[in-house]
mmCIF file of C-alpha atoms and ligand atoms in Angstrom:
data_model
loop_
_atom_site.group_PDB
_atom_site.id
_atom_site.type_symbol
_atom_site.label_atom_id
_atom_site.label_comp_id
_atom_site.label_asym_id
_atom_site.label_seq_id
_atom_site.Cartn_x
_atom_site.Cartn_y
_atom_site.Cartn_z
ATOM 1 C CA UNK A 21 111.553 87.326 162.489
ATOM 2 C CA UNK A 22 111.679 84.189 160.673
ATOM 3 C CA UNK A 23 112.597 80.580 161.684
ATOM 4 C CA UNK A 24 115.613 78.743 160.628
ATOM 5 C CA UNK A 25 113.853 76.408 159.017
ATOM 6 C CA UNK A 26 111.138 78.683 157.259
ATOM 7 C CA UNK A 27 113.951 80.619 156.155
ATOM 8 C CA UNK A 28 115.218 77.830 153.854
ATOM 9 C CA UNK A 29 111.944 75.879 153.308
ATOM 10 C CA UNK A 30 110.772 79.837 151.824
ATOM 11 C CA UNK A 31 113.731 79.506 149.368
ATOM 12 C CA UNK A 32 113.505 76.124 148.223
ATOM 13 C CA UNK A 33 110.293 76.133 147.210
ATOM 14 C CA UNK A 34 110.800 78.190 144.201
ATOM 15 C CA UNK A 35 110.954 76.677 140.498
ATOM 16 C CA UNK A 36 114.353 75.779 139.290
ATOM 17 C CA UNK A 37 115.957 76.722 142.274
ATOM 18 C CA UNK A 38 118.537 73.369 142.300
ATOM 19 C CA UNK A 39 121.847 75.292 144.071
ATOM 20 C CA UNK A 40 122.489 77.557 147.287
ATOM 21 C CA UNK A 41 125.615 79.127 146.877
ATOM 22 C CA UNK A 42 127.985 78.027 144.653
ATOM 23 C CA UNK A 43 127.115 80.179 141.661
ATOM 24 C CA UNK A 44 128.894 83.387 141.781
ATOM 25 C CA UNK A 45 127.992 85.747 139.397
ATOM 26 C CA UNK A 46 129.505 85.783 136.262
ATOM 27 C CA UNK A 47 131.640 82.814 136.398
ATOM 28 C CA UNK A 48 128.516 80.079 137.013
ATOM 29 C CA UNK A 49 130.527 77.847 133.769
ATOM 30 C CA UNK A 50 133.529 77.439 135.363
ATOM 31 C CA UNK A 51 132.315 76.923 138.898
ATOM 32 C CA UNK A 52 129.986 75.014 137.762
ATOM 33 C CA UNK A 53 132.930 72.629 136.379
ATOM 34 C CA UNK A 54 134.864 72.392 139.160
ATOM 35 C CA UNK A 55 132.209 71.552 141.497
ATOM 36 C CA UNK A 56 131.487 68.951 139.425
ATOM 37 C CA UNK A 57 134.306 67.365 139.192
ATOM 38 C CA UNK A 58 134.752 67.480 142.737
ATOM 39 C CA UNK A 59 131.917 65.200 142.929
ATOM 40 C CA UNK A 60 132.449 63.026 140.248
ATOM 41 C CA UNK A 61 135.734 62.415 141.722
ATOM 42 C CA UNK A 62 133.789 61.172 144.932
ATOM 43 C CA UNK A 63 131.104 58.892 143.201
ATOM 44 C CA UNK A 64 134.787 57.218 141.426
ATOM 45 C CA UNK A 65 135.323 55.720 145.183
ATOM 46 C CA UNK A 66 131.970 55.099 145.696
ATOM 47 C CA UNK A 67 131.255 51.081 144.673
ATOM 48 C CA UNK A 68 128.876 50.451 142.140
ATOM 49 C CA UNK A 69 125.510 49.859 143.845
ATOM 50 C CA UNK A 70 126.675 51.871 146.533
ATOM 51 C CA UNK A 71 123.719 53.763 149.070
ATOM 52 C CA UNK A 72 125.088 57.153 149.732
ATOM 53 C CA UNK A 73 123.776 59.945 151.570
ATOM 54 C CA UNK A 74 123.310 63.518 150.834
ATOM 55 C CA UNK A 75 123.093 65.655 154.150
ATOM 56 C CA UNK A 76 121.676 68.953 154.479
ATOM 57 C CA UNK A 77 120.885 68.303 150.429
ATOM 58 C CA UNK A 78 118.903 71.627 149.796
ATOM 59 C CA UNK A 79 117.019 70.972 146.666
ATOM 60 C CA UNK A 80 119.526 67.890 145.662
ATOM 61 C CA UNK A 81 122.443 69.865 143.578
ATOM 62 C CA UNK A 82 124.872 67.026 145.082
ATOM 63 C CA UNK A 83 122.622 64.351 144.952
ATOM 64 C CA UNK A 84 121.580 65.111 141.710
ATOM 65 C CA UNK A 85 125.572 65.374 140.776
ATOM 66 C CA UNK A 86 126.436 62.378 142.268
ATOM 67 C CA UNK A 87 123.508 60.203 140.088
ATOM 68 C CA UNK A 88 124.666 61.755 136.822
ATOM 69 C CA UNK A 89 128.098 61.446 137.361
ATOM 70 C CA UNK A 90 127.488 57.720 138.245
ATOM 71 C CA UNK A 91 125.643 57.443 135.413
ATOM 72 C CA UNK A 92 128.275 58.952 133.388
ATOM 73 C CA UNK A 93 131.046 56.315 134.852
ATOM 74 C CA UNK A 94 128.670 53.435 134.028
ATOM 75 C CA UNK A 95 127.780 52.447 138.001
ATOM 76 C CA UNK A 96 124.527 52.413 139.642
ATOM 77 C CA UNK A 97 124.116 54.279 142.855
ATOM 78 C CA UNK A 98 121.481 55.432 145.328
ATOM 79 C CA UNK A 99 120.809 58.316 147.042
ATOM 80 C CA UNK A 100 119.292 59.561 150.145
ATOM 81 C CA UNK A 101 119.196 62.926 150.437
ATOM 82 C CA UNK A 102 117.698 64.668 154.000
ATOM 83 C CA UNK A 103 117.270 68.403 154.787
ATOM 84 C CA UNK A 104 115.692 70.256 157.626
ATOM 85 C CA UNK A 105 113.742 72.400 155.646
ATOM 86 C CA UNK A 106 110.760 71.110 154.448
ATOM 87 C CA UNK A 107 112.059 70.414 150.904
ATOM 88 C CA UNK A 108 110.196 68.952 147.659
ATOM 89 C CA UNK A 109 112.618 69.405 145.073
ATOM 90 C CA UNK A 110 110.087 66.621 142.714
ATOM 91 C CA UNK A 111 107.628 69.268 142.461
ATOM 92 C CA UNK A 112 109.761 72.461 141.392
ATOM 93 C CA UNK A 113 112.543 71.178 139.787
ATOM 94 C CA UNK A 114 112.239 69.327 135.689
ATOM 95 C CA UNK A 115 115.884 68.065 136.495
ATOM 96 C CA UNK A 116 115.009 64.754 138.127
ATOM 97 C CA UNK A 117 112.623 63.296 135.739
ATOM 98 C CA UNK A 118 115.334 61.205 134.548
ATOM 99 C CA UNK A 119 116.592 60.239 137.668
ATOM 100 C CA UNK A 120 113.175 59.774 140.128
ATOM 101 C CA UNK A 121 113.665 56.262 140.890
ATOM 102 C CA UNK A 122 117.624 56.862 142.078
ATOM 103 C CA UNK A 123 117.443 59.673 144.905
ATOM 104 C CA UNK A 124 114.927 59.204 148.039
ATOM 105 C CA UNK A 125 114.737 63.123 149.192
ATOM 106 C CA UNK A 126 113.257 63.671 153.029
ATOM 107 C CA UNK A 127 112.677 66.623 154.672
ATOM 108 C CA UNK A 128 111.964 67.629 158.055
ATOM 109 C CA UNK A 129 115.537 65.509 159.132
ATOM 110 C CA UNK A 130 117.715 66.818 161.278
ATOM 111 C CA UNK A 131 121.460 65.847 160.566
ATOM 112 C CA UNK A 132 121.662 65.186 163.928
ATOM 113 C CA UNK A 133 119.122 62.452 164.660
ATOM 114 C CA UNK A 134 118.689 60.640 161.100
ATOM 115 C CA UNK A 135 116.176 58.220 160.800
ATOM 116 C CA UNK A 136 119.100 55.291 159.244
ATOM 117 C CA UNK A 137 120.388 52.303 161.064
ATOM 118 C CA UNK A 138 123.503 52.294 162.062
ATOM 119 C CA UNK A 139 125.889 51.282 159.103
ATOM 120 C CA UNK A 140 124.058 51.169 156.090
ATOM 121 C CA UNK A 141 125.621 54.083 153.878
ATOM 122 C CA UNK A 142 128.385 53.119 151.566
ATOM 123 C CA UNK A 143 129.279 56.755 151.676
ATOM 124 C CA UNK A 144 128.100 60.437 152.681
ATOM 125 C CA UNK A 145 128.388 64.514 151.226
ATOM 126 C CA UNK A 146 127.123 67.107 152.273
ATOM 127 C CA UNK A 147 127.588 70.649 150.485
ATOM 128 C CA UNK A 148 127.277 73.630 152.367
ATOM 129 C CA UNK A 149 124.873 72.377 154.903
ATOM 130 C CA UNK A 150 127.166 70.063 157.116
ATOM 131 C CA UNK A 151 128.171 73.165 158.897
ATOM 132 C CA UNK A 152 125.100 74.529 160.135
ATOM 133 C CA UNK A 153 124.416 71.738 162.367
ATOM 134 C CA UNK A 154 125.825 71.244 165.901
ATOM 135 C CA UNK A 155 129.290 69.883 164.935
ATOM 136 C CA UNK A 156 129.127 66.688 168.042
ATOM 137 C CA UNK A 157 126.290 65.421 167.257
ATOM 138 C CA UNK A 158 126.292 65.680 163.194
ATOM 139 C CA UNK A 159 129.554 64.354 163.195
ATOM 140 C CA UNK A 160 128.579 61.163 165.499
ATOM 141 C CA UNK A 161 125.811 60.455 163.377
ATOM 142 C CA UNK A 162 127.877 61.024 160.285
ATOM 143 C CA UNK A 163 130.214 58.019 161.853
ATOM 144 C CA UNK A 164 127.186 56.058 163.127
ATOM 145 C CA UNK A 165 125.522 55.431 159.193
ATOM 146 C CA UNK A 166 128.920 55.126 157.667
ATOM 147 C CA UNK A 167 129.803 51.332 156.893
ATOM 148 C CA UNK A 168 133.094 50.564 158.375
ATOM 149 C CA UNK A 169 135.703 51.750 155.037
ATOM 150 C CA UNK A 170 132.941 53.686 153.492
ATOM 151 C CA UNK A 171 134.405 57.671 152.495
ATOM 152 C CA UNK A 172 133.100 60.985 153.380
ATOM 153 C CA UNK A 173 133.121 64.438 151.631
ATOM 154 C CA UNK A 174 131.914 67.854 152.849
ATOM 155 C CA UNK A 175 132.259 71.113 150.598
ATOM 156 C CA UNK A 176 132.228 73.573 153.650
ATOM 157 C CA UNK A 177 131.752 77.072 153.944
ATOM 158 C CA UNK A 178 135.310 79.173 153.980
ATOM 159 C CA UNK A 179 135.114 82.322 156.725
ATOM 160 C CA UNK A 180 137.337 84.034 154.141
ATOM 161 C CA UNK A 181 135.864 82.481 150.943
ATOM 162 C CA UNK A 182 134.162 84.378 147.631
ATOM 163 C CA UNK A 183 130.616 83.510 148.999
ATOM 164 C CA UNK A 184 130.931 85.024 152.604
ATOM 165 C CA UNK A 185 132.848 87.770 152.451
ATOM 166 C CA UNK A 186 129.533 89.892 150.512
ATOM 167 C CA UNK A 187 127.195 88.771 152.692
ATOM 168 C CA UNK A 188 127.837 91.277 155.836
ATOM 169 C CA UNK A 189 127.379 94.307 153.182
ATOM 170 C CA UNK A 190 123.968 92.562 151.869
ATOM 171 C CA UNK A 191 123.010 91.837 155.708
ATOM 172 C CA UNK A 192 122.599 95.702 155.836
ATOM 173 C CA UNK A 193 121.246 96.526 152.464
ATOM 174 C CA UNK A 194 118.440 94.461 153.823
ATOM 175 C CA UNK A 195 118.124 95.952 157.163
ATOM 176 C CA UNK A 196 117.877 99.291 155.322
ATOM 177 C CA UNK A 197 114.907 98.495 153.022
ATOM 178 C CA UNK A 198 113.460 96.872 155.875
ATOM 179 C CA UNK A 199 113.464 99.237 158.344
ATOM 180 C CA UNK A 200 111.191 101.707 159.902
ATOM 181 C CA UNK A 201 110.689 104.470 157.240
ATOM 182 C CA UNK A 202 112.384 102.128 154.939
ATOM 183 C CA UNK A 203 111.235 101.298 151.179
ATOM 184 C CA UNK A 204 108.989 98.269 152.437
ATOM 185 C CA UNK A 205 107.562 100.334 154.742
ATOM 186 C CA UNK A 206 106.922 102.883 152.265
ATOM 187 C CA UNK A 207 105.073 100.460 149.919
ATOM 188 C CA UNK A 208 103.071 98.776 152.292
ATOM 189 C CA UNK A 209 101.791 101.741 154.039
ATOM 190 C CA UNK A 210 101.267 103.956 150.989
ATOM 191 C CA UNK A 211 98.887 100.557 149.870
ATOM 192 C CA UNK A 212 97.487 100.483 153.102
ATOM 193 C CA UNK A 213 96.457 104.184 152.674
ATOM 194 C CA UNK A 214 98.344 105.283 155.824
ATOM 195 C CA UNK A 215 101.176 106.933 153.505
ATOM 196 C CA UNK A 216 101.383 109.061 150.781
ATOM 197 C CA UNK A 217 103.399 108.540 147.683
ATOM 198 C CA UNK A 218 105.835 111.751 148.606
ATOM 199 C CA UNK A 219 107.040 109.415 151.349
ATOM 200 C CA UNK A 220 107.896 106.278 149.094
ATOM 201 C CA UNK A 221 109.870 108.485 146.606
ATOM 202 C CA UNK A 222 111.797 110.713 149.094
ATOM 203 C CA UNK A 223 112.798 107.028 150.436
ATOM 204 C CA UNK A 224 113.760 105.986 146.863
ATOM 205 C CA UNK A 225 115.364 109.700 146.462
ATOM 206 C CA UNK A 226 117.737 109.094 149.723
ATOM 207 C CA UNK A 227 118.376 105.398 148.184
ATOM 208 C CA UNK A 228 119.811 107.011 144.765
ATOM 209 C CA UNK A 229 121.715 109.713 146.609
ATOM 210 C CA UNK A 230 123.117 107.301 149.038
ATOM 211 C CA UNK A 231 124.221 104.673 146.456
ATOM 212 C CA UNK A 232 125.514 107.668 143.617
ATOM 213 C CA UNK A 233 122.907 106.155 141.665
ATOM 214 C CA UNK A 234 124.116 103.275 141.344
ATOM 215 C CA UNK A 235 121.562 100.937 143.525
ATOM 216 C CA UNK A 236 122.960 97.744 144.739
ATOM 217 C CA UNK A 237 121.420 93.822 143.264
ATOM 218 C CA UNK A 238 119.315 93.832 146.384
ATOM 219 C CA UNK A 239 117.807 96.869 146.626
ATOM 220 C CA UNK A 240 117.722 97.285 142.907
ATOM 221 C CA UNK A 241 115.145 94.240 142.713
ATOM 222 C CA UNK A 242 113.258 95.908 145.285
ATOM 223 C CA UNK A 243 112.807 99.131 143.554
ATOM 224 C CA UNK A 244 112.161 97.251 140.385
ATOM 225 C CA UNK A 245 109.483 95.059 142.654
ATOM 226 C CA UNK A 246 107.598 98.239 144.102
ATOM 227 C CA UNK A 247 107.884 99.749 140.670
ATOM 228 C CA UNK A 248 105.371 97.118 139.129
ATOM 229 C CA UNK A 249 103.435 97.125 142.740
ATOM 230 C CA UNK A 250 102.467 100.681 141.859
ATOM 231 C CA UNK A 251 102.147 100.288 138.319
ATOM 232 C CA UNK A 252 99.774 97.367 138.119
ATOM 233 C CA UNK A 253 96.785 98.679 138.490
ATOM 234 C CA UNK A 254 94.870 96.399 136.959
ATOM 235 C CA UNK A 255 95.208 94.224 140.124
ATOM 236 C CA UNK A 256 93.255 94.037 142.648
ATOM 237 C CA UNK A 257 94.237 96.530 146.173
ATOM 238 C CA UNK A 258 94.295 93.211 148.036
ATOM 239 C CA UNK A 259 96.740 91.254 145.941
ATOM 240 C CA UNK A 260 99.155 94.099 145.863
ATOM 241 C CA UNK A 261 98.846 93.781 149.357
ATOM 242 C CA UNK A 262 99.823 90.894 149.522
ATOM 243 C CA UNK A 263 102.398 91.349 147.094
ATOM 244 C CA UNK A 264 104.480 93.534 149.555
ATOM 245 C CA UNK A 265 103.826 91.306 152.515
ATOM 246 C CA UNK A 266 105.250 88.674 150.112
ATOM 247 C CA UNK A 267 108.026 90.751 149.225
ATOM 248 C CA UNK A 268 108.733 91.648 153.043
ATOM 249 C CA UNK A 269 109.012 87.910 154.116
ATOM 250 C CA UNK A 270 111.180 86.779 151.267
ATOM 251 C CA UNK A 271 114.004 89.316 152.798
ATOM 252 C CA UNK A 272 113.509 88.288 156.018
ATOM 253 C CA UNK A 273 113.582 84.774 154.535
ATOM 254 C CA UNK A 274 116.985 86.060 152.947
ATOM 255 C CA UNK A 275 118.575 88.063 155.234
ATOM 256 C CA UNK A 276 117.913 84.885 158.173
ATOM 257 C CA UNK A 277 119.842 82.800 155.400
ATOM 258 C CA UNK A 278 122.705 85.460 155.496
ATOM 259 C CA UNK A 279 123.370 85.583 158.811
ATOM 260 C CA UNK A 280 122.816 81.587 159.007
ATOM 261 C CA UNK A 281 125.736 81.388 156.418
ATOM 262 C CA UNK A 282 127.754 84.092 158.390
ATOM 263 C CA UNK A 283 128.043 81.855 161.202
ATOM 264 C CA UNK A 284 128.551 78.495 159.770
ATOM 265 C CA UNK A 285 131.612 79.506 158.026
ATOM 266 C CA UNK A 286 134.721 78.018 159.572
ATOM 267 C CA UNK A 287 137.823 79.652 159.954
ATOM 268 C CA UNK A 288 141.001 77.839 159.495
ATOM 269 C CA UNK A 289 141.470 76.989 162.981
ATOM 270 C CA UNK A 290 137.644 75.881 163.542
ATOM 271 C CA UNK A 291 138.291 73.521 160.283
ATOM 272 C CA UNK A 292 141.164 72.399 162.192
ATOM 273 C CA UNK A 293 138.995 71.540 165.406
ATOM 274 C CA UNK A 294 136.382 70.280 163.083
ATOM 275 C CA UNK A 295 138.823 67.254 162.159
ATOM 276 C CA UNK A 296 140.113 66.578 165.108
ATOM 277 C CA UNK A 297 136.078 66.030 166.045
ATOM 278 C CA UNK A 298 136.369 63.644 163.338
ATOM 279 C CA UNK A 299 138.959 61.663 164.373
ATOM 280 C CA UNK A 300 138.474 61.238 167.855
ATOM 281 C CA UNK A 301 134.535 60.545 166.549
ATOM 282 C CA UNK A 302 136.559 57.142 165.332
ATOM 283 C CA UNK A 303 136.679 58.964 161.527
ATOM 284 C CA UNK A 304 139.382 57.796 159.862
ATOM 285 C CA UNK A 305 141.929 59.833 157.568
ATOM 286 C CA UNK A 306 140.518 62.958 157.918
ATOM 287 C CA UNK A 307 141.945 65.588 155.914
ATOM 288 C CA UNK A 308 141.205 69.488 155.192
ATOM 289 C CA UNK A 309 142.541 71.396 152.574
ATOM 290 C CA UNK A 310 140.936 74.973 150.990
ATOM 291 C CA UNK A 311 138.912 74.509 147.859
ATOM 292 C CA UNK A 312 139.050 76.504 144.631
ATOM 293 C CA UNK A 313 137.157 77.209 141.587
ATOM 294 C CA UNK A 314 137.292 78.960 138.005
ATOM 295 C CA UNK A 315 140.256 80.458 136.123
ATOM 296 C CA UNK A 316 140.437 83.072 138.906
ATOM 297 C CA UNK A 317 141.045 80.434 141.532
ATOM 298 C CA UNK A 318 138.710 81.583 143.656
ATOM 299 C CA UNK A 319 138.231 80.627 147.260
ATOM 300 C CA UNK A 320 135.208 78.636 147.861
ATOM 301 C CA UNK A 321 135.150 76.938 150.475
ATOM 302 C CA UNK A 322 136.659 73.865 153.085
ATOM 303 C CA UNK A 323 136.725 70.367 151.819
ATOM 304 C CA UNK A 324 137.155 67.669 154.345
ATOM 305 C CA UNK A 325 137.421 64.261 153.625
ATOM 306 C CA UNK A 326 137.489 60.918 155.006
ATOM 307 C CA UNK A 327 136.333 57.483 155.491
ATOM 308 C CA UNK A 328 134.602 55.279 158.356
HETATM 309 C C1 SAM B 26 123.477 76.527 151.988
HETATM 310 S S1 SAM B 26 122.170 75.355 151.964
HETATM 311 C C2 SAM B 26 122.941 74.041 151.052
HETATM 312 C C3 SAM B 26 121.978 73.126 150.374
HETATM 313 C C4 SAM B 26 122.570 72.163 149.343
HETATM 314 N N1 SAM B 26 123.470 71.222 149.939
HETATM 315 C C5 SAM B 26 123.205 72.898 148.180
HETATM 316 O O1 SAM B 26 124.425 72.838 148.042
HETATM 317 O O2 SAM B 26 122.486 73.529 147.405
HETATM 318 C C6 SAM B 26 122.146 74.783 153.626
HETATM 319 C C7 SAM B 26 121.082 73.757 153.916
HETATM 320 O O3 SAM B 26 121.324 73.193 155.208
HETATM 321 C C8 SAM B 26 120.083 72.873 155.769
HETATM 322 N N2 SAM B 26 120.280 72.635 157.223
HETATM 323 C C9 SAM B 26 120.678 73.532 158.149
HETATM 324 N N3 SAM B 26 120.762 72.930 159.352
HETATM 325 C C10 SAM B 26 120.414 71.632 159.172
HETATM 326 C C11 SAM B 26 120.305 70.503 160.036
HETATM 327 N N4 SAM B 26 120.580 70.594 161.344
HETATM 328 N N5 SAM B 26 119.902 69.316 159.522
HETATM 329 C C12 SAM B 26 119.597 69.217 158.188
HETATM 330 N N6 SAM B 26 119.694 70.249 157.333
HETATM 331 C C13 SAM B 26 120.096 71.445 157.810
HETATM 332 C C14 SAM B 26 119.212 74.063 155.403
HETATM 333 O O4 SAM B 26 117.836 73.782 155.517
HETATM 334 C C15 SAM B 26 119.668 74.312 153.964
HETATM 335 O O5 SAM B 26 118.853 73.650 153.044
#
């Protein structure tokens, strides 16, 4: 079992891992576009010199968005940028080299105690992360380091959108290679000498079989992964070892994140509640409306906007 905030801190501390979830596969360009020009649209009613605040930041894909785009529309802002995880985006990402001296990232913050007077954010995003706080108290504190005027935008999670709906089918691809008998089991035990190798390929047999031979992303990594566990002889027993353990705890690590996501999605009538929170938090003009991306017009996600 892995914490909540393991789970994330596990993922984030890979190199040139800047987004979460907004990449689906094959159509990163045009996603990619459209999220950032939902941004750059934000950082236009920003005021130059503004502070603004990136919650539940990840490794900084918003805050990172929000400097360039500034940059790009010749003003100067600032960003703070807290997570719970314990995130270091400086030390596996190249992308901020240029901009170092403009975003302040913190992690170990909890969206609902941050460590900011009250007042002293000319505005605030979050991207998927908003949601997987306790809605009372993140939006209270969300109204608490808002200057009076200053606007709000949240890219939320969609119950029904493109980057949900996969994830209870992945949720049990997981389970499966995890399970007793399953093809982590295999590995590790066949390492540990407490399996034999007719065990690991009747597992990978009943995997082909199962899938028509057609293994899904998941569990095709994981064969691929095993593969070069077996092959590598050249290492040493103990660091292939290790190498499965590894390879056990990143799943876990993914499949926490999965269910995580699962349940932070809003539906439309919990967006609904979500902005009536807002306004009777004192919010002002809060407004929800479905977002969508690429030449399919894909559903994303939730935005919600507003202002102090
Ligand atoms: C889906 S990721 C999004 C990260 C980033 N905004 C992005 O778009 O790449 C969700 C993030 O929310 C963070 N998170 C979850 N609950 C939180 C909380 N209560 N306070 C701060 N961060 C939280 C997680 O650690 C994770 O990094």
């Amino acid at each position: 079992m892995v914490a909540k905030e393991t789970a994330w801190t596990t993922y984030w501390h890979a190199a040139n891992r800047l987004d979460s979830c907004i990449v689906r596969p094959g159509q990163q360009e045009g996603d990619q576009k459209a999220i950032f020009g939902f941004w750059r649209e934000f950082v236009k009613g920003c005021p130059s010199g503004g502070r603004l605040l990136d919650l539940a930041t990840g490794n900084g894909a918003v805050a990172l968005r929000l400097v360039q785009a500034a940059a790009d529309l010749g003003k100067d802002v600032t960003v703070n940028a807290v997570d719970l995880a314990d995130i270091r985006p400086e030390s596996y990402l190249t992308e901020y080299s240029d901009f170092a001296n403009l975003i302040a990232f913190r992690g170990g913050v909890d969206i609902c105690a941050l460590p900011f007077g009250d007042q002293c954010f000319d505005g605030a995003v979050s991207q998927f992360g908003f949601e997987y706080a306790p809605a009372t108290s993140a939006v209270a504190e969300l109204a608490r380091v808002l200057r009076s005027g200053a606007p709000f935008q949240l890219l939320v999670h969609h119950k029904e959108g493109a980057l949900v709906a996969p994830n209870v089918a992945q949720i049990a691809e997981i389970e499966t290679l995890l399970g007793s008998g399953g093809l982590v089991d295999c590995i590790q035990q066949l390492l540990a000498g407490t399996s034999s190798m007719d065990a690991l390929e009747g597992e990978g047999r009943r995997l082909l079989s199962e899938n028509n031979n057609q293994l899904p992303r998941i569990t095709a990594e994981i064969f691929a992964a095993v593969r070069q566990l077996l092959t590598r002889q050249d290492l040493d027993l103990a660091i292939r070892i290790q190498g499965a353990a590894d390879m056990r705890h990143r799943l876990e690590a993914e499949q926490e994140r999965m269910r995580q996501l699962g349940h932070a999605a809003l539906s439309g009538d919990e967006a609904d509640s979500l902005c009536r929170l807002m306004t009777d938090t004192g919010l002002h003009d809060v407004a929800v409306q479905p977002f969508h991306v690429g030449s399919d017009q894909a559903l994303l996600g939730w935005q919600v906007t507003g202002r102090r």
